[in-house]
Amino acid sequence: MSRLYSPSVITISASRLASRIDALARFGGLPGGGVTRPCWSPQHEEARAWLTGEMRAAGLETWVDGAGNVFGALGIHAFSADGGAVLTGSHIDTVPEGGVLDGALGVLAGLEAFQTIREAKAPHRRPLAVAAWSDEEGRYGSLFGSRAFCGRFDPARVEAMAASDGERLVDAMARAGFDARRAGEAMAPGGAVAAYVELHIEQGPRLEEAAIPIGVVDSIVGVHRTRVVFVGQADHAGTTPMERRRDGFLAAAEYALKARDLVLKHGGGKSVTNVGVVRVHPGVTNIVPARGELVHEVRGPDRETLARLDRRSAALARRVARRRGVEVQVEAMSATTPAICSARVQAAIEAACATLGLRSTHLYSAAGHDAQNLATITDTGMIFIPSKGGRSHRVDETSDGDAIERGANVLLHTLLALAA
Ligand code: GLV
Ligand code: MN
Ligand code: MN
């Protein structure tokens, strides 16, 4: 690459970062590439142990809180009231058949930045900490670890929290040696964090298509997930006359198609929707489905629009059920709050880009991130680098080595400025 950085500007070790990305990718790595590393799984717990070891070897203080968040720090060994740490981080859990950078990049670039700062003895008035937040991908509940850290964990819900395959959070955490009922103890004391900045791949095509190396995130999406269950009647798939069937799956299918139209018609311009979980019961060819179950997700930057789409979607489900002679249950599963990034952190990122001679542009994040929880307790921002082909949440998710190096250097200089 053509290096724009001047010799007087400190920079991270791209090769050390790349080798840690490769090393982390082996935990839950899939034969054809990509990784499956859900939070609390054995692969995730091995990755957690590896990460803690890497942090210690790099000279960081490490600890793990009650929500399973891993921290590595320079200048502190725990968060304290008004401690004013500058925090970075992301997550090491992945979606099933996910990529090696979603989350891993932000954690490992934070570690790399701190190792660089420590080795260069670069001055930082504020303590620095890097987090690997638990279950960002929301297998058991959305943005779990950062939610607990930011005091947004609801202990009343913990017994009911479960993955879409039914596995309960309390059981998954217990297997990994944690008590889910105590996750709220992870809440940070007031004033513990002075600013948060997270590096992440864009996960979409905009930066690559505009040939701009750095995205400065200005706002982050809210995500609402709803379970919609249509309950009809199991019947013989050969002998029951077609007009007498009460098919739970067909109701679910009709709902899925119409809900998409509804979101496109009544959402703001940025609203999107997905049905990524579908279950048919009993699920055999010679029985008319008694139940069709969906998890319906709606995303957008505006809370009121999301609430309106939830109401309209629920009304649609009832209309479809009535017309098809089935029952329907609509259950809100999770909701994250859209966030606006801080002007101060955005300015620090832009200043870091200027120091490094890198162009940047402002972006909205249509993916959810722990940063949106941190935005409720401190000044928060995010740095995006281009994703190859805009690909993410798939095994061939990747970014150029140069793009990763640039992003990590922007993170380094943003952290130094915020900690000065
Ligand atoms: C996080 O990856 C999300 O689902 O947006
Ligand atoms: Mn993800
Ligand atoms: Mn992520």
mmCIF file of C-alpha atoms and ligand atoms in Angstrom, residues 91 95 102 136-137 143 200 203 221 223 225 297 299 366-369 393, ligand 1:
data_model
loop_
_atom_site.group_PDB
_atom_site.id
_atom_site.type_symbol
_atom_site.label_atom_id
_atom_site.label_comp_id
_atom_site.label_asym_id
_atom_site.label_seq_id
_atom_site.Cartn_x
_atom_site.Cartn_y
_atom_site.Cartn_z
ATOM 1 C CA HIS A 91 -17.598 -8.697 20.515
ATOM 2 C CA VAL A 95 -23.769 -15.486 14.148
ATOM 3 C CA ASP A 102 -17.702 -8.970 12.660
ATOM 4 C CA GLU A 136 -23.732 -8.983 20.870
ATOM 5 C CA GLU A 137 -25.409 -11.071 18.206
ATOM 6 C CA LEU A 143 -26.726 -6.824 22.906
ATOM 7 C CA HIS A 200 -16.196 -2.338 13.007
ATOM 8 C CA GLN A 203 -21.101 -4.819 6.746
ATOM 9 C CA VAL A 221 -30.333 1.477 13.902
ATOM 10 C CA VAL A 223 -34.026 -3.429 15.971
ATOM 11 C CA ARG A 225 -37.948 -8.614 17.097
ATOM 12 C CA GLU A 297 -37.476 -8.355 12.674
ATOM 13 C CA ARG A 299 -35.155 -2.145 11.770
ATOM 14 C CA ALA A 366 -28.097 -0.298 9.667
ATOM 15 C CA ALA A 367 -26.478 -3.024 11.787
ATOM 16 C CA GLY A 368 -26.894 -3.036 15.538
ATOM 17 C CA HIS A 369 -23.854 -2.532 17.776
ATOM 18 C CA HIS A 393 -23.138 -12.347 8.339
HETATM 19 C C1 GLV B 1 -25.788 -7.309 14.481
HETATM 20 O O1 GLV B 1 -24.948 -7.923 13.837
HETATM 21 C C2 GLV B 1 -27.067 -7.047 13.890
HETATM 22 O O2 GLV B 1 -27.863 -7.984 13.824
HETATM 23 O O3 GLV B 1 -27.274 -5.937 13.400
#
